[in-house]
Amino acid sequence: MGWWNAFLDRLTNSDASPPPTPLCLQWTAPIEPLLVTVDVPPELTVRDLNKATKSFSDARLIARDRNGNFTVYKAVMPGGTPAAAKRLSTGFSNAFLRHQVSVLSTLRHDNLVRLLGYTVTADLRVFLFEFATVGTLRDVLHGGPTQPQPGRSCSHPALTLSWAQRKRIALEAARGLEYLHEAAAVTH
């Protein structure tokens, strides 16, 4: 992350020197396989998801993929805990979905929402994630969704963010991406 800080400092301080050139390293020893044990999120029942999303009602709609691959609904779990139910199209194979569950269940980072559970049936494929209570990154940067949507819990008025706040948001987003690419080694 040093390069990112140097880049941001250069933007704010014209007298700063350029960041050092990174070194290229080659591994000479074989890498030992790493076995990781994680808590696999529970498989949820269709009945639980229908209850939590009011049968995937339009009133709970948060987002829709332009390509029709998924829709996201606000879910309210027993006890009142909010969650985001990402309903995938049936075009995804069971093998792909099992792989996604195994990858998503290993991710643990403050800047990423966690997988809470999932359901895979012949006609319903849903991942249940923590709910981002402040909305999406787009919501925060641009003052809410481009079109008001009924299930949105967050419809910010246009926020006026200082450059320091924008810099912090960019840094935190970069930390999440760095984790995905380096620590978790997620291919996407």
mmCIF file of C-alpha atoms in Angstrom:
data_model
loop_
_atom_site.group_PDB
_atom_site.id
_atom_site.type_symbol
_atom_site.label_atom_id
_atom_site.label_comp_id
_atom_site.label_asym_id
_atom_site.label_seq_id
_atom_site.Cartn_x
_atom_site.Cartn_y
_atom_site.Cartn_z
ATOM 1 C CA MET A 1 0.000 0.000 0.000
ATOM 2 C CA GLY A 2 3.031 2.266 0.167
ATOM 3 C CA TRP A 3 2.736 3.075 -3.532
ATOM 4 C CA TRP A 4 -0.867 4.203 -3.033
ATOM 5 C CA ASN A 5 0.067 6.558 -0.177
ATOM 6 C CA ALA A 6 2.946 7.933 -2.230
ATOM 7 C CA PHE A 7 0.607 8.482 -5.177
ATOM 8 C CA LEU A 8 -1.961 10.294 -3.039
ATOM 9 C CA ASP A 9 0.732 12.380 -1.338
ATOM 10 C CA ARG A 10 2.080 13.356 -4.755
ATOM 11 C CA LEU A 11 -1.369 14.591 -5.713
ATOM 12 C CA THR A 12 -1.507 16.862 -2.690
ATOM 13 C CA ASN A 13 2.187 17.869 -2.516
ATOM 14 C CA SER A 14 3.884 18.859 -5.768
ATOM 15 C CA ASP A 15 7.364 18.791 -4.129
ATOM 16 C CA ALA A 16 7.131 15.079 -3.282
ATOM 17 C CA SER A 17 9.594 12.754 -4.967
ATOM 18 C CA PRO A 18 8.279 9.920 -7.140
ATOM 19 C CA PRO A 19 7.750 6.543 -5.472
ATOM 20 C CA PRO A 20 10.667 4.102 -5.678
ATOM 21 C CA THR A 21 10.723 1.573 -8.498
ATOM 22 C CA PRO A 22 9.387 -1.780 -7.272
ATOM 23 C CA LEU A 23 11.724 -4.778 -7.233
ATOM 24 C CA CYS A 24 10.910 -7.971 -9.111
ATOM 25 C CA LEU A 25 11.456 -11.107 -7.060
ATOM 26 C CA GLN A 26 11.586 -14.700 -8.222
ATOM 27 C CA TRP A 27 10.697 -17.635 -6.002
ATOM 28 C CA THR A 28 13.360 -20.332 -5.959
ATOM 29 C CA ALA A 29 11.785 -22.635 -3.370
ATOM 30 C CA PRO A 30 8.532 -24.522 -3.939
ATOM 31 C CA ILE A 31 5.509 -23.038 -2.230
ATOM 32 C CA GLU A 32 3.895 -25.291 0.338
ATOM 33 C CA PRO A 33 0.145 -25.833 -0.064
ATOM 34 C CA LEU A 34 -1.914 -24.046 2.526
ATOM 35 C CA LEU A 35 -4.983 -25.644 4.041
ATOM 36 C CA VAL A 36 -7.475 -23.118 5.327
ATOM 37 C CA THR A 37 -10.433 -24.053 7.488
ATOM 38 C CA VAL A 38 -13.310 -21.606 7.389
ATOM 39 C CA ASP A 39 -16.807 -21.440 8.695
ATOM 40 C CA VAL A 40 -19.062 -22.281 5.783
ATOM 41 C CA PRO A 41 -22.183 -20.143 5.960
ATOM 42 C CA PRO A 42 -25.415 -22.012 6.487
ATOM 43 C CA GLU A 43 -27.610 -23.100 3.630
ATOM 44 C CA LEU A 44 -30.877 -21.231 4.000
ATOM 45 C CA THR A 45 -34.323 -22.570 3.251
ATOM 46 C CA VAL A 46 -36.445 -21.111 0.472
ATOM 47 C CA ARG A 47 -39.117 -20.450 3.081
ATOM 48 C CA ASP A 48 -36.678 -18.397 5.203
ATOM 49 C CA LEU A 49 -35.614 -16.328 2.192
ATOM 50 C CA ASN A 50 -39.175 -15.750 1.022
ATOM 51 C CA LYS A 51 -40.088 -14.543 4.492
ATOM 52 C CA ALA A 52 -36.986 -12.328 4.777
ATOM 53 C CA THR A 53 -37.525 -10.699 1.359
ATOM 54 C CA LYS A 54 -41.336 -10.746 1.317
ATOM 55 C CA SER A 55 -41.180 -13.269 -1.543
ATOM 56 C CA PHE A 56 -38.624 -11.136 -3.396
ATOM 57 C CA SER A 57 -41.075 -8.264 -3.559
ATOM 58 C CA ASP A 58 -40.347 -5.208 -5.698
ATOM 59 C CA ALA A 59 -40.750 -3.188 -2.501
ATOM 60 C CA ARG A 60 -37.512 -4.841 -1.302
ATOM 61 C CA LEU A 61 -35.599 -4.375 -4.572
ATOM 62 C CA ILE A 62 -32.213 -2.692 -4.087
ATOM 63 C CA ALA A 63 -30.388 -3.252 -7.387
ATOM 64 C CA ARG A 64 -30.685 -5.050 -10.691
ATOM 65 C CA ASP A 65 -27.882 -6.112 -13.013
ATOM 66 C CA ARG A 66 -28.240 -4.615 -16.494
ATOM 67 C CA ASN A 67 -27.496 -8.014 -18.046
ATOM 68 C CA GLY A 68 -30.142 -9.822 -16.022
ATOM 69 C CA ASN A 69 -27.635 -11.999 -14.151
ATOM 70 C CA PHE A 70 -28.772 -10.947 -10.679
ATOM 71 C CA THR A 71 -31.063 -8.803 -8.576
ATOM 72 C CA VAL A 72 -30.456 -7.710 -4.996
ATOM 73 C CA TYR A 73 -33.198 -7.452 -2.390
ATOM 74 C CA LYS A 74 -33.192 -6.170 1.145
ATOM 75 C CA ALA A 75 -33.851 -9.042 3.527
ATOM 76 C CA VAL A 76 -34.822 -8.737 7.168
ATOM 77 C CA MET A 77 -33.709 -11.792 9.084
ATOM 78 C CA PRO A 78 -35.304 -13.145 12.275
ATOM 79 C CA GLY A 79 -34.427 -10.738 15.060
ATOM 80 C CA GLY A 80 -34.551 -7.777 12.666
ATOM 81 C CA THR A 81 -31.017 -8.040 11.254
ATOM 82 C CA PRO A 82 -30.875 -6.511 7.750
ATOM 83 C CA ALA A 83 -29.134 -8.421 4.956
ATOM 84 C CA ALA A 84 -28.747 -8.214 1.177
ATOM 85 C CA ALA A 85 -30.131 -11.181 -0.770
ATOM 86 C CA LYS A 86 -28.417 -11.456 -4.161
ATOM 87 C CA ARG A 87 -30.639 -13.598 -6.391
ATOM 88 C CA LEU A 88 -28.727 -15.048 -9.335
ATOM 89 C CA SER A 89 -30.165 -16.158 -12.647
ATOM 90 C CA THR A 90 -30.592 -19.900 -13.140
ATOM 91 C CA GLY A 91 -27.969 -19.833 -15.906
ATOM 92 C CA PHE A 92 -25.147 -20.470 -13.431
ATOM 93 C CA SER A 93 -24.064 -24.084 -12.903
ATOM 94 C CA ASN A 94 -24.170 -25.733 -9.487
ATOM 95 C CA ALA A 95 -20.396 -26.282 -9.686
ATOM 96 C CA PHE A 96 -19.853 -22.556 -10.248
ATOM 97 C CA LEU A 97 -22.120 -21.696 -7.317
ATOM 98 C CA ARG A 98 -20.374 -24.170 -4.994
ATOM 99 C CA HIS A 99 -17.060 -22.612 -5.979
ATOM 100 C CA GLN A 100 -18.428 -19.126 -5.279
ATOM 101 C CA VAL A 101 -19.621 -20.203 -1.817
ATOM 102 C CA SER A 102 -16.210 -21.696 -1.027
ATOM 103 C CA VAL A 103 -14.401 -18.522 -2.135
ATOM 104 C CA LEU A 104 -16.821 -15.992 -0.630
ATOM 105 C CA SER A 105 -16.905 -17.801 2.709
ATOM 106 C CA THR A 106 -13.149 -17.284 3.140
ATOM 107 C CA LEU A 107 -13.211 -13.504 2.684
ATOM 108 C CA ARG A 108 -12.711 -11.537 5.889
ATOM 109 C CA HIS A 109 -11.967 -7.833 5.526
ATOM 110 C CA ASP A 110 -13.412 -4.694 7.106
ATOM 111 C CA ASN A 111 -14.105 -3.165 3.692
ATOM 112 C CA LEU A 112 -15.967 -6.151 2.233
ATOM 113 C CA VAL A 113 -19.420 -7.444 3.087
ATOM 114 C CA ARG A 114 -19.426 -10.999 4.441
ATOM 115 C CA LEU A 115 -21.365 -13.950 3.066
ATOM 116 C CA LEU A 116 -23.962 -14.917 5.682
ATOM 117 C CA GLY A 117 -25.681 -17.805 3.911
ATOM 118 C CA TYR A 118 -26.868 -19.194 0.602
ATOM 119 C CA THR A 119 -29.567 -21.228 -1.135
ATOM 120 C CA VAL A 120 -29.175 -23.232 -4.329
ATOM 121 C CA THR A 121 -32.191 -25.055 -5.755
ATOM 122 C CA ALA A 122 -33.274 -25.830 -9.310
ATOM 123 C CA ASP A 123 -35.052 -22.476 -9.650
ATOM 124 C CA LEU A 124 -33.607 -20.319 -6.855
ATOM 125 C CA ARG A 125 -29.967 -19.329 -6.337
ATOM 126 C CA VAL A 126 -29.356 -16.748 -3.627
ATOM 127 C CA PHE A 127 -26.331 -15.468 -1.718
ATOM 128 C CA LEU A 128 -27.100 -13.626 1.511
ATOM 129 C CA PHE A 129 -24.611 -10.896 2.457
ATOM 130 C CA GLU A 130 -24.181 -8.411 5.277
ATOM 131 C CA PHE A 131 -26.172 -5.285 4.564
ATOM 132 C CA ALA A 132 -24.211 -2.113 3.787
ATOM 133 C CA THR A 133 -26.272 0.286 5.881
ATOM 134 C CA VAL A 134 -24.800 3.431 4.347
ATOM 135 C CA GLY A 135 -25.542 2.221 0.832
ATOM 136 C CA THR A 136 -23.192 1.548 -2.032
ATOM 137 C CA LEU A 137 -19.991 3.410 -2.775
ATOM 138 C CA ARG A 138 -21.889 5.139 -5.574
ATOM 139 C CA ASP A 139 -24.583 6.224 -3.093
ATOM 140 C CA VAL A 140 -21.989 7.820 -0.830
ATOM 141 C CA LEU A 141 -20.052 9.540 -3.604
ATOM 142 C CA HIS A 142 -23.021 10.743 -5.652
ATOM 143 C CA GLY A 143 -25.866 11.146 -3.181
ATOM 144 C CA GLY A 144 -27.948 8.007 -3.594
ATOM 145 C CA PRO A 145 -29.095 5.751 -6.402
ATOM 146 C CA THR A 146 -29.585 7.190 -9.883
ATOM 147 C CA GLN A 147 -33.250 6.210 -9.670
ATOM 148 C CA PRO A 148 -35.070 5.981 -6.360
ATOM 149 C CA GLN A 149 -35.854 2.360 -5.569
ATOM 150 C CA PRO A 150 -38.418 1.202 -3.020
ATOM 151 C CA GLY A 151 -36.189 -1.215 -1.053
ATOM 152 C CA ARG A 152 -33.369 1.271 -0.622
ATOM 153 C CA SER A 153 -32.685 2.012 3.014
ATOM 154 C CA CYS A 154 -30.314 4.738 1.997
ATOM 155 C CA SER A 155 -31.253 7.654 -0.184
ATOM 156 C CA HIS A 156 -28.699 10.254 0.797
ATOM 157 C CA PRO A 157 -29.220 13.833 -0.173
ATOM 158 C CA ALA A 158 -26.223 14.912 -2.211
ATOM 159 C CA LEU A 159 -23.279 14.730 0.151
ATOM 160 C CA THR A 160 -20.542 17.294 0.057
ATOM 161 C CA LEU A 161 -17.370 15.332 0.665
ATOM 162 C CA SER A 162 -14.088 17.024 1.422
ATOM 163 C CA TRP A 163 -10.978 15.957 -0.456
ATOM 164 C CA ALA A 164 -9.713 14.341 2.747
ATOM 165 C CA GLN A 165 -12.903 12.245 2.937
ATOM 166 C CA ARG A 166 -12.637 11.314 -0.740
ATOM 167 C CA LYS A 167 -8.980 10.363 -0.228
ATOM 168 C CA ARG A 168 -9.932 8.141 2.725
ATOM 169 C CA ILE A 169 -12.726 6.468 0.729
ATOM 170 C CA ALA A 170 -10.302 5.820 -2.145
ATOM 171 C CA LEU A 171 -7.713 4.433 0.270
ATOM 172 C CA GLU A 172 -10.214 2.114 1.978
ATOM 173 C CA ALA A 173 -11.536 0.893 -1.387
ATOM 174 C CA ALA A 174 -7.955 0.242 -2.492
ATOM 175 C CA ARG A 175 -7.318 -1.720 0.720
ATOM 176 C CA GLY A 176 -10.312 -3.929 -0.027
ATOM 177 C CA LEU A 177 -9.087 -4.491 -3.591
ATOM 178 C CA GLU A 178 -5.554 -5.178 -2.381
ATOM 179 C CA TYR A 179 -6.924 -7.804 0.002
ATOM 180 C CA LEU A 180 -8.872 -9.483 -2.815
ATOM 181 C CA HIS A 181 -5.891 -9.501 -5.172
ATOM 182 C CA GLU A 182 -3.045 -10.201 -2.758
ATOM 183 C CA ALA A 183 -4.151 -11.802 0.514
ATOM 184 C CA ALA A 184 -7.214 -13.681 -0.716
ATOM 185 C CA ALA A 185 -5.943 -14.134 -4.299
ATOM 186 C CA VAL A 186 -9.475 -14.008 -5.709
ATOM 187 C CA THR A 187 -9.700 -14.235 -9.484
ATOM 188 C CA HIS A 188 -12.545 -12.147 -10.853
#
